[in-house]
GROMACS .gro file of C-alpha atoms in nm:
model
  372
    1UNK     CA    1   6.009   4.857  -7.217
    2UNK     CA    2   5.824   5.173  -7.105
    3UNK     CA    3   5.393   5.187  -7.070
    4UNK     CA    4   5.195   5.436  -6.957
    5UNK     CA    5   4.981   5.358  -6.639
    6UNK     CA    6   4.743   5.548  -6.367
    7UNK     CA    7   4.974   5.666  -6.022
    8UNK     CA    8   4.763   5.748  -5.712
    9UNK     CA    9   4.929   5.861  -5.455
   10UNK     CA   10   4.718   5.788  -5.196
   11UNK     CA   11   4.662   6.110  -5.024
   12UNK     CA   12   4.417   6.254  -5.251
   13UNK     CA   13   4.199   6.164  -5.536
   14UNK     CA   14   4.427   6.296  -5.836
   15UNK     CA   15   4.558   6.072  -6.084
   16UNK     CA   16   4.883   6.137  -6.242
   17UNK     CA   17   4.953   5.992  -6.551
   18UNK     CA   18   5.310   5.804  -6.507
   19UNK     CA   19   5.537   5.569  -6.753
   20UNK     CA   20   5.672   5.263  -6.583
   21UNK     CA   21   5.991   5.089  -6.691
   22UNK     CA   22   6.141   4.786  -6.589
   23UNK     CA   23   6.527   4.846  -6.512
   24UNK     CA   24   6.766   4.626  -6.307
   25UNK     CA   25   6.765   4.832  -6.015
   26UNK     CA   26   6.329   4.764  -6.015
   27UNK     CA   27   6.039   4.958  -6.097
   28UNK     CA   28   6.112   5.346  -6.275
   29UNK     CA   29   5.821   5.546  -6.204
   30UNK     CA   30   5.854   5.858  -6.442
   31UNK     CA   31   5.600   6.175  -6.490
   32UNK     CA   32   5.570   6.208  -6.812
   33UNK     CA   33   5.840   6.446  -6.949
   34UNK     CA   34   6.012   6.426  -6.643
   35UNK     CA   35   6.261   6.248  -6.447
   36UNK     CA   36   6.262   5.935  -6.163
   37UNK     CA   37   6.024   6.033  -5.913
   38UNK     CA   38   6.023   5.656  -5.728
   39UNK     CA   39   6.219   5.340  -5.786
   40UNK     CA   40   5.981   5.068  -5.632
   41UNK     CA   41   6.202   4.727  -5.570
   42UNK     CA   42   6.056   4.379  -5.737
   43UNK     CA   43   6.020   4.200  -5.416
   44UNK     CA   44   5.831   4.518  -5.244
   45UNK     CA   45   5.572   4.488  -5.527
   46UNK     CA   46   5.222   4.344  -5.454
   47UNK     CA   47   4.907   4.338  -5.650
   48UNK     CA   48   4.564   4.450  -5.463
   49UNK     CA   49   4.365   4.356  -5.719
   50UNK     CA   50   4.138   4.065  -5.504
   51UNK     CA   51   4.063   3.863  -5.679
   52UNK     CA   52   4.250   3.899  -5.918
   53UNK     CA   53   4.121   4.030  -6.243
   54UNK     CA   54   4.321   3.922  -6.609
   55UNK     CA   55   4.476   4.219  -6.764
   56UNK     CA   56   4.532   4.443  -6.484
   57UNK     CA   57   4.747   4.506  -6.169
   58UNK     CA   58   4.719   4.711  -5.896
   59UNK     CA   59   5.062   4.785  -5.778
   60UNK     CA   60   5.173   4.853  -5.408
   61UNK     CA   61   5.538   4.927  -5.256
   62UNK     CA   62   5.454   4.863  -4.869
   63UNK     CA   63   5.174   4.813  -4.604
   64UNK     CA   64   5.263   5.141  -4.458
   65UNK     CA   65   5.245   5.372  -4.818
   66UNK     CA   66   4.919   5.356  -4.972
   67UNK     CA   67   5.020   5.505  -5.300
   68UNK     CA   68   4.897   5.235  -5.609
   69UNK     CA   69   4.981   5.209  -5.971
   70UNK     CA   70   4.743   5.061  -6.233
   71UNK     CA   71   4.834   4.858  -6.503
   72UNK     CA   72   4.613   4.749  -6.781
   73UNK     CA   73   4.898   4.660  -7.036
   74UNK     CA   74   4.894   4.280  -7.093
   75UNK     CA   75   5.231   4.219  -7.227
   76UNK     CA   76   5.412   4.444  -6.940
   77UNK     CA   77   5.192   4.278  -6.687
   78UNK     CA   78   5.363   3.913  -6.764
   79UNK     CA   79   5.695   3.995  -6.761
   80UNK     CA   80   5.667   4.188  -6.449
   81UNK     CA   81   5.556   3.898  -6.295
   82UNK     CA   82   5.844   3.708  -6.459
   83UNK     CA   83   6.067   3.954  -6.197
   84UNK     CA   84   5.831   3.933  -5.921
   85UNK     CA   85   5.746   3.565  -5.792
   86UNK     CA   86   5.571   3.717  -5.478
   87UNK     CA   87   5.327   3.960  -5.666
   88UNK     CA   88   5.072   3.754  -5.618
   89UNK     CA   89   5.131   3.708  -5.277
   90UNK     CA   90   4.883   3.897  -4.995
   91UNK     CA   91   5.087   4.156  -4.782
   92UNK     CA   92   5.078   4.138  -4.442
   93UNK     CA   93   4.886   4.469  -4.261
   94UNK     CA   94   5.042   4.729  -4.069
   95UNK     CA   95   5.138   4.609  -3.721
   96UNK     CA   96   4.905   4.672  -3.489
   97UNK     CA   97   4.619   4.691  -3.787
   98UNK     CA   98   4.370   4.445  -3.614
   99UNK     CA   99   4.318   4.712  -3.316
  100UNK     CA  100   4.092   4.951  -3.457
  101UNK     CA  101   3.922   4.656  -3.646
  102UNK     CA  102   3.867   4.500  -3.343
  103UNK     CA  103   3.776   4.779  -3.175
  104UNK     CA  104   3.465   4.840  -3.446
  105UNK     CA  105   3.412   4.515  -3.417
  106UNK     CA  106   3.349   4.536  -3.042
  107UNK     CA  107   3.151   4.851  -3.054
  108UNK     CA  108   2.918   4.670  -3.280
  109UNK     CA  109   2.860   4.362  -3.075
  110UNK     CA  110   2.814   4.610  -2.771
  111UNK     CA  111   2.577   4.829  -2.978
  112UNK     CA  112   2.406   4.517  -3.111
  113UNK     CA  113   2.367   4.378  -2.736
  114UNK     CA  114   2.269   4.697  -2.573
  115UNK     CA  115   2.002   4.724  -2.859
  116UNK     CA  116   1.850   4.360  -2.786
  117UNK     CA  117   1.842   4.372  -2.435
  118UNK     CA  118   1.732   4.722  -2.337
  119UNK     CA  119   1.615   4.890  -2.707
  120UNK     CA  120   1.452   4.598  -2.868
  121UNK     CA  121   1.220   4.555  -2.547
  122UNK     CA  122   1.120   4.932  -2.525
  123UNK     CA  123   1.040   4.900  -2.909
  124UNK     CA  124   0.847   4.566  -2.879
  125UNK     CA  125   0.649   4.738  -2.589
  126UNK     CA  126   0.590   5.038  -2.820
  127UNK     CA  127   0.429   4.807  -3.095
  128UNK     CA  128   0.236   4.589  -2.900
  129UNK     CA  129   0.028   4.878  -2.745
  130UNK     CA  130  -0.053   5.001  -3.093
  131UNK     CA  131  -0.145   4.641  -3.250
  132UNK     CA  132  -0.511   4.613  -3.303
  133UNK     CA  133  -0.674   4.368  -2.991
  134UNK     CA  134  -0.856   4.153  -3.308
  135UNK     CA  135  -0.472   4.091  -3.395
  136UNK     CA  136  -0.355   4.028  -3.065
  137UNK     CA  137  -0.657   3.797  -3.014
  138UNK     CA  138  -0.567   3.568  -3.332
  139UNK     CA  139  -0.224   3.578  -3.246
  140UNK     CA  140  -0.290   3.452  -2.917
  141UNK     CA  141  -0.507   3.148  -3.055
  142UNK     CA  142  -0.261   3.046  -3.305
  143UNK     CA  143  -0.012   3.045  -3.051
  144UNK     CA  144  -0.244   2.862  -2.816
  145UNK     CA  145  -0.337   2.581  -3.067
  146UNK     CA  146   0.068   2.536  -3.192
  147UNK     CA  147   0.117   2.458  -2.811
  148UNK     CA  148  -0.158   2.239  -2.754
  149UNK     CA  149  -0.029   2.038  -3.088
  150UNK     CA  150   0.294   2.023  -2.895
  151UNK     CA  151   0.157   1.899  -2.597
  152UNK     CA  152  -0.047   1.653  -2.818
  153UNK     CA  153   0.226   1.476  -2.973
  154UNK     CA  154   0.448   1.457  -2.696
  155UNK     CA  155   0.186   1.288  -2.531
  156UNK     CA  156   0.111   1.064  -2.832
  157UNK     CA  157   0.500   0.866  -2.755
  158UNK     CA  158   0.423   0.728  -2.445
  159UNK     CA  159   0.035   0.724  -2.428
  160UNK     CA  160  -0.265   0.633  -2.707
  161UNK     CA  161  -0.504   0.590  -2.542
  162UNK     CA  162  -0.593   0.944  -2.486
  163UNK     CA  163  -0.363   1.226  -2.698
  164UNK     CA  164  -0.605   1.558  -2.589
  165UNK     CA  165  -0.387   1.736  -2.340
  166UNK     CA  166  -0.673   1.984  -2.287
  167UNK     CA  167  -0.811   1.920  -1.942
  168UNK     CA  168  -1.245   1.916  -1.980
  169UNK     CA  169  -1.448   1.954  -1.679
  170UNK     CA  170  -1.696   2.224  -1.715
  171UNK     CA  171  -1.758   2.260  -1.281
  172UNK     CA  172  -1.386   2.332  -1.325
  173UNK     CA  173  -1.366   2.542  -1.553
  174UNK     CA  174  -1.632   2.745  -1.458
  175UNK     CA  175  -1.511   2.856  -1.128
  176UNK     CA  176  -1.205   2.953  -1.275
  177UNK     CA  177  -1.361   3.162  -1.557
  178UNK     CA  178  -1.539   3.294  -1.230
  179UNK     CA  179  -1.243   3.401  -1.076
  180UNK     CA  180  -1.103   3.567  -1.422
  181UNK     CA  181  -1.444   3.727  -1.423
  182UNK     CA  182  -1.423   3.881  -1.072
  183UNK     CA  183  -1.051   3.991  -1.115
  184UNK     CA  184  -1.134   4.169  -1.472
  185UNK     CA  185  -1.393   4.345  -1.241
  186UNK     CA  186  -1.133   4.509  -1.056
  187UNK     CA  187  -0.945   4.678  -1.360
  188UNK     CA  188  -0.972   4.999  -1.484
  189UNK     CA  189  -0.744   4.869  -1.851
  190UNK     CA  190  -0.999   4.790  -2.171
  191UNK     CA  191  -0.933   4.432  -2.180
  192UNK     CA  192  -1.130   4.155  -2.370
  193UNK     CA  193  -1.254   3.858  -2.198
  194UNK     CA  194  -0.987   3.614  -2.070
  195UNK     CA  195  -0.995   3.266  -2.192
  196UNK     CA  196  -0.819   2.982  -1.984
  197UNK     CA  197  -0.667   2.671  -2.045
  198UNK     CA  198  -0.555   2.393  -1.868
  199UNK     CA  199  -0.340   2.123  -1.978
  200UNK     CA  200  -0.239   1.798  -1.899
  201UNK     CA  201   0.142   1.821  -1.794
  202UNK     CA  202   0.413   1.693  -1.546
  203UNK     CA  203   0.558   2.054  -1.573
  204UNK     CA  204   0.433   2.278  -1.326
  205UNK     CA  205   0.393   2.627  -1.478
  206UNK     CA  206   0.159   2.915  -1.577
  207UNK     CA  207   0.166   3.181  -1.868
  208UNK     CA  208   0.000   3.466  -2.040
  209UNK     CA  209  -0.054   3.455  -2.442
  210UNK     CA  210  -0.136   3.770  -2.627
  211UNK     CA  211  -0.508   3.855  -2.645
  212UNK     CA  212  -0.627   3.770  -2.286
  213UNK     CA  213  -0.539   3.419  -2.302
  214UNK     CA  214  -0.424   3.204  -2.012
  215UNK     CA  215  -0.238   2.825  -1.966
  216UNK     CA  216  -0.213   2.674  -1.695
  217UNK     CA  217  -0.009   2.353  -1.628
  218UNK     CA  218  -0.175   2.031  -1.443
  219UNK     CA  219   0.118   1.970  -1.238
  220UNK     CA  220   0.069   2.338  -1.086
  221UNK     CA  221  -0.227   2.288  -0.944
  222UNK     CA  222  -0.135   1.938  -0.796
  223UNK     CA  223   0.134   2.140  -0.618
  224UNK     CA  224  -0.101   2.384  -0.506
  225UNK     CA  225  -0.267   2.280  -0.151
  226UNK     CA  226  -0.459   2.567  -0.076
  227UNK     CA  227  -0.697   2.741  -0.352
  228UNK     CA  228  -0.544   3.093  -0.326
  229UNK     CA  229  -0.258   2.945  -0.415
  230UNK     CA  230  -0.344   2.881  -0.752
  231UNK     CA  231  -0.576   3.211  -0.754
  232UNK     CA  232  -0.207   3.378  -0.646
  233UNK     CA  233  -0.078   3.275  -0.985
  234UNK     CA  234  -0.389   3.337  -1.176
  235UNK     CA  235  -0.355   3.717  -1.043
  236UNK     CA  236   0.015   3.701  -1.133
  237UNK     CA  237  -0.057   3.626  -1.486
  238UNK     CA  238  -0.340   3.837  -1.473
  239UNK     CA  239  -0.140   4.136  -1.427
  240UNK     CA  240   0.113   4.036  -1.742
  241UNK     CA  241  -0.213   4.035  -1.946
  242UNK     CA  242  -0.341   4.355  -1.816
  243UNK     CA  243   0.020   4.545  -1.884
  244UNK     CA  244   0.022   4.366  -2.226
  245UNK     CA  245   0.339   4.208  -2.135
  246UNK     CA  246   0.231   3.911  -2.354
  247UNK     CA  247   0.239   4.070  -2.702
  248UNK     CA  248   0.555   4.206  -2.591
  249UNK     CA  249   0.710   3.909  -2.510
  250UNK     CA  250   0.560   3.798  -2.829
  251UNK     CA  251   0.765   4.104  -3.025
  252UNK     CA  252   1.059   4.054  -2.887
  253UNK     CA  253   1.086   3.699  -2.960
  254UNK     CA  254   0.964   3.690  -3.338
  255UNK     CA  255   1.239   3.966  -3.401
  256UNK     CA  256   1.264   4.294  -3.603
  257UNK     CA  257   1.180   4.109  -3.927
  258UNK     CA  258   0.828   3.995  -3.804
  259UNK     CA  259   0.752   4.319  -3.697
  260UNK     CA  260   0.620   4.410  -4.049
  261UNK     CA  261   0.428   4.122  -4.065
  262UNK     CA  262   0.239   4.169  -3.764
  263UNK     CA  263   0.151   4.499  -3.834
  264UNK     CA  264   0.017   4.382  -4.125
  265UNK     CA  265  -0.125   4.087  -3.973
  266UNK     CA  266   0.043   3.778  -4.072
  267UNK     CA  267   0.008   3.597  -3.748
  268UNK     CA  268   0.119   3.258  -3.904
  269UNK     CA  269   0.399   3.048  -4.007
  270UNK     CA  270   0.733   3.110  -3.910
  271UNK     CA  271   0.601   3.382  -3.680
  272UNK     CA  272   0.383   3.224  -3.446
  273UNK     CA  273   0.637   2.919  -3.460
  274UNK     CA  274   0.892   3.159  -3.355
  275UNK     CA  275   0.724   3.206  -3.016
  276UNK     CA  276   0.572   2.908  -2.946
  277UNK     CA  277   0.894   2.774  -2.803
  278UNK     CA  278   0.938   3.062  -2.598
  279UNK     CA  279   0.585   3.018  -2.413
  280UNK     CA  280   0.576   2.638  -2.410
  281UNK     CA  281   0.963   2.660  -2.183
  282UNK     CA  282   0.821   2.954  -1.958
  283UNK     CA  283   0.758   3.338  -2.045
  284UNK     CA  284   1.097   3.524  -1.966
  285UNK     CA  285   0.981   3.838  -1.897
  286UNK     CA  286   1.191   4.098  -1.777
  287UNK     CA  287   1.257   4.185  -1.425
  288UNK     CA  288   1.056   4.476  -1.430
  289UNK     CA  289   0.767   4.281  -1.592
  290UNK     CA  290   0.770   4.036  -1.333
  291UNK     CA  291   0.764   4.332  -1.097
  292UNK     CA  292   0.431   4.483  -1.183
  293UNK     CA  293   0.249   4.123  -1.214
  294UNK     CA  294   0.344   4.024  -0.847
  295UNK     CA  295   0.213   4.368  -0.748
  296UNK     CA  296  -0.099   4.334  -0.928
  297UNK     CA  297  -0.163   3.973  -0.803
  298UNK     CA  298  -0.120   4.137  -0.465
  299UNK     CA  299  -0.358   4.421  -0.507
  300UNK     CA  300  -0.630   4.163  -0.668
  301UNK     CA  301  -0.590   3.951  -0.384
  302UNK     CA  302  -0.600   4.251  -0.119
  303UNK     CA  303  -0.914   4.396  -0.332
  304UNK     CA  304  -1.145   4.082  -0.327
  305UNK     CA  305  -1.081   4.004   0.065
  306UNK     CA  306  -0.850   3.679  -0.022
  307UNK     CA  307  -0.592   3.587   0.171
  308UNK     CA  308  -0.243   3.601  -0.078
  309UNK     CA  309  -0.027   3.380   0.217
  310UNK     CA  310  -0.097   3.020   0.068
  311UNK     CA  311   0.097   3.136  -0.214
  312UNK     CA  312   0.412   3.170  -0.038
  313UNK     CA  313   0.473   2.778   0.034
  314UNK     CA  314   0.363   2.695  -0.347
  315UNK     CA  315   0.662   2.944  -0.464
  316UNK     CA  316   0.876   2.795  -0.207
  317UNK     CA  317   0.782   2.455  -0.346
  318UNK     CA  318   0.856   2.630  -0.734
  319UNK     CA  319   1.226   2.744  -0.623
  320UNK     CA  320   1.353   2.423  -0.446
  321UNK     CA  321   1.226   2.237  -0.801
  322UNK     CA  322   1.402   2.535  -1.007
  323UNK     CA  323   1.748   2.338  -1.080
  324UNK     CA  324   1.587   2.031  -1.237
  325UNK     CA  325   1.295   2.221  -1.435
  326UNK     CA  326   1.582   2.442  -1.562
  327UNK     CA  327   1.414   2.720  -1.805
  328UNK     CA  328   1.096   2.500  -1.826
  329UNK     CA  329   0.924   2.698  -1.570
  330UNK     CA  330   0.801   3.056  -1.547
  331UNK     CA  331   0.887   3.105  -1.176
  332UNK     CA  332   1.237   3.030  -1.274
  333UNK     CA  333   1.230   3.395  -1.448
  334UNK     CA  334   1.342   3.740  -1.290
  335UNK     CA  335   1.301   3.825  -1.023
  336UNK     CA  336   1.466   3.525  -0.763
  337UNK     CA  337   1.230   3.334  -0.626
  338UNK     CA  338   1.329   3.438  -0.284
  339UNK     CA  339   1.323   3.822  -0.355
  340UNK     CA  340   0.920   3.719  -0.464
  341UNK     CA  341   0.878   3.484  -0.140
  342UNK     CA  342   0.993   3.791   0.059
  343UNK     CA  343   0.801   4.061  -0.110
  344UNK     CA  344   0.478   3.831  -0.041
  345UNK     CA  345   0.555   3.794   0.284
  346UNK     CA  346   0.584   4.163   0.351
  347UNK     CA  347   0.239   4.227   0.116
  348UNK     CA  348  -0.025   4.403   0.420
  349UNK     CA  349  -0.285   4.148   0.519
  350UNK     CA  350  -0.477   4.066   0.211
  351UNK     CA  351  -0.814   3.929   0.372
  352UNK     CA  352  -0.881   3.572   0.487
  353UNK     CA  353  -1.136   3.502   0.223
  354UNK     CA  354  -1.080   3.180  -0.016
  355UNK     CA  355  -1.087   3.236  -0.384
  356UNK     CA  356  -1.259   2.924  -0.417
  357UNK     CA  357  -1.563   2.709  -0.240
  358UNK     CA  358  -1.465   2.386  -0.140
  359UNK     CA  359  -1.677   2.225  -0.427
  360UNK     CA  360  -1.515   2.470  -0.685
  361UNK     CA  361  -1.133   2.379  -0.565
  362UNK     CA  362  -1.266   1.997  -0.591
  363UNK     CA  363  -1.404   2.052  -0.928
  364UNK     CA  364  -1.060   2.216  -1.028
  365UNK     CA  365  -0.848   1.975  -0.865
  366UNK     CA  366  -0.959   1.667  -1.103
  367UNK     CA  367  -1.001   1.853  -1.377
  368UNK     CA  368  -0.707   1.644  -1.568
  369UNK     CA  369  -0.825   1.337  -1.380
  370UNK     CA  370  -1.174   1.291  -1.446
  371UNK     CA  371  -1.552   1.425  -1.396
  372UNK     CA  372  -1.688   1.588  -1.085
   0.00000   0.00000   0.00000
């Protein structure tokens, strides 16, 4: 039985026209008008048709010759199989074929990393310096109010009898708007008004949102025993939203997909509930992020007279509570704690001024605990 079929030789795109016949020795593979030109054995053959398709073959001799036949004639196609009980069957690759896979494969996981860690930040930066501050403002509130729910319900499982988390005490938080108001004095960056929050929690910690919005944590100011302690931190953060580190952050964490849709300004859903995590565990910034706030909060401090040492026990206090806080707390981020103890340390004399009156540090202190 002799059919015509399609031979590619594998070296180049020509097709040659070929008739097959099936002879006791295997395969004949004849030009037309010509004589043998290959004699391919029934055991060596192997269709590469995956998957399979009904009708048709795609013939192969071995792994290592990458010359195919194709057969579209329905009656030759069953009784070659009828010689062949291992057509069907998938060939095994070249030896040594899963190198240069893997090595692609590698190059794109390095690519992929290199691109998260070092492009994707330089992008996100990028972006968040050209996002409108109206967007950066709602994006900031929405994030704000998706933590606040958080802190709301976790409170709801073990207490009732009061579910706000938001700590009210106006004495309280008008000296700290004070403060805000006194550092935003001292910067030369167009930056709205900062809003601050505190809430209720047993975590102590501190973070920037986009939009010139501040949280900070209960806990952190029980820890704090001096009030430029807490005005330390206040400058730290500070300087995050004054570099726009927030919105950055922000960027980075919602992903190349939600870029678009904060351009646009779709600030809600799955975007904002992308991040909320992020800030609620502690804002990893990068090293060099951290960097320029803990400069900043120095130069604030040195600029308004106040002394910046009582911040050097409270960050001691932060790193010995590091292991069990895990990634719930800012300080926890880049740089070591003890590389930021040191760098305080070495900060020129700062003043000896307090950021806040005794009354004012009073009024702050209670501020989760009840009225002045």
């Amino acid at each position: 039985m002799s059919i015509e079929a399609r031979y590619y030789d594998g070296k180049s795109a020509k097709v040659l026209e070929v008739n097959l016949v099936l002879t006791d020795r295997g395969l004949s593979i004849r030009q037309t008008g010509s004589e043998e030109i290959a004699l391919w054995s029934y055991d060596s053959l192997r269709d590469e048709t995956h998957p399979p398709v009904p009708g048709e073959l795609t013939l192969s001799f071995s792994a290592e010759d990458n010359a195919r036949i194709v057969v579209e004639d329905v009656a030759f196609i069953a009784d070659l199989t009828q010689l062949c009980p291992r057509i069907r069957k998938r060939r095994q690759g070249k030896p040594g074929w899963w190198k240069p896979v893997a090595g692609w494969t590698a190059g794109v996981l390095v690519s992929g990393t290199l691109f998260f860690v070092y492009g994707l930040p330089l992008l996100a930066n990028g972006i968040a310096n050209l996002i409108p501050i109206e967007t950066r403002a709602r994006i900031g509130e929405e994030v704000e109010a998706a933590i606040i729910k958080r802190f709301t319900v976790a409170k709801k499982e073990g207490d009732t009898t009061d579910t706000d988390p938001v700590c009210r005490n106006e004495a309280g938080q008008q000296a700290l708007e004070a403060l805000l108001a006194r550092y935003l004095g001292q910067s030369d960056t167009d930056i709205p008004a900062i809003k601050i929050t505190v809430l209720q929690s047993k975590v102590p910690n501190a973070f920037a949102l986009p939009g010139g919005r501040m949280v900070i944590m209960s806990s952190l100011i029980d820890m704090a025993e001096h009030p430029n302690a807490l005005a330390g931190v206040i400058a730290h953060e500070f300087g995050h939203i004054e570099g726009t580190h927030p919105m950055s952050l922000f960027v980075t964490n919602v992903g190349i997909a939600a870029l678009f849709s904060v351009a646009f300004g779709d600030v809600s859903g799955g975007t904002i509930l992308a991040a909320v995590g992020q800030y609620a565990a502690g804002a990893a910034y990068s090293r060099d992020f951290e960097n320029v706030a803990d400069a900043r909060s120095i130069e604030l401090m040195n600029s308004l007279g106040y002394d910046i040492a009582p911040v050097i026990p409270l960050f001691e206090k932060l790193g010995e509570k590091t292991p069990e806080l895990g990634v719930l707390s800012v300080f926890s981020s880049h740089p070591d704690m003890q590389e930021r103890v040191d760098a305080l340390g070495a900060a020129k004399s700062t003043g000896t001024g307090k950021a806040f009156n005794d009354r004012e540090w009073r009024a702050i202190q209670i501020m989760c605990k009840g009225s002045v």
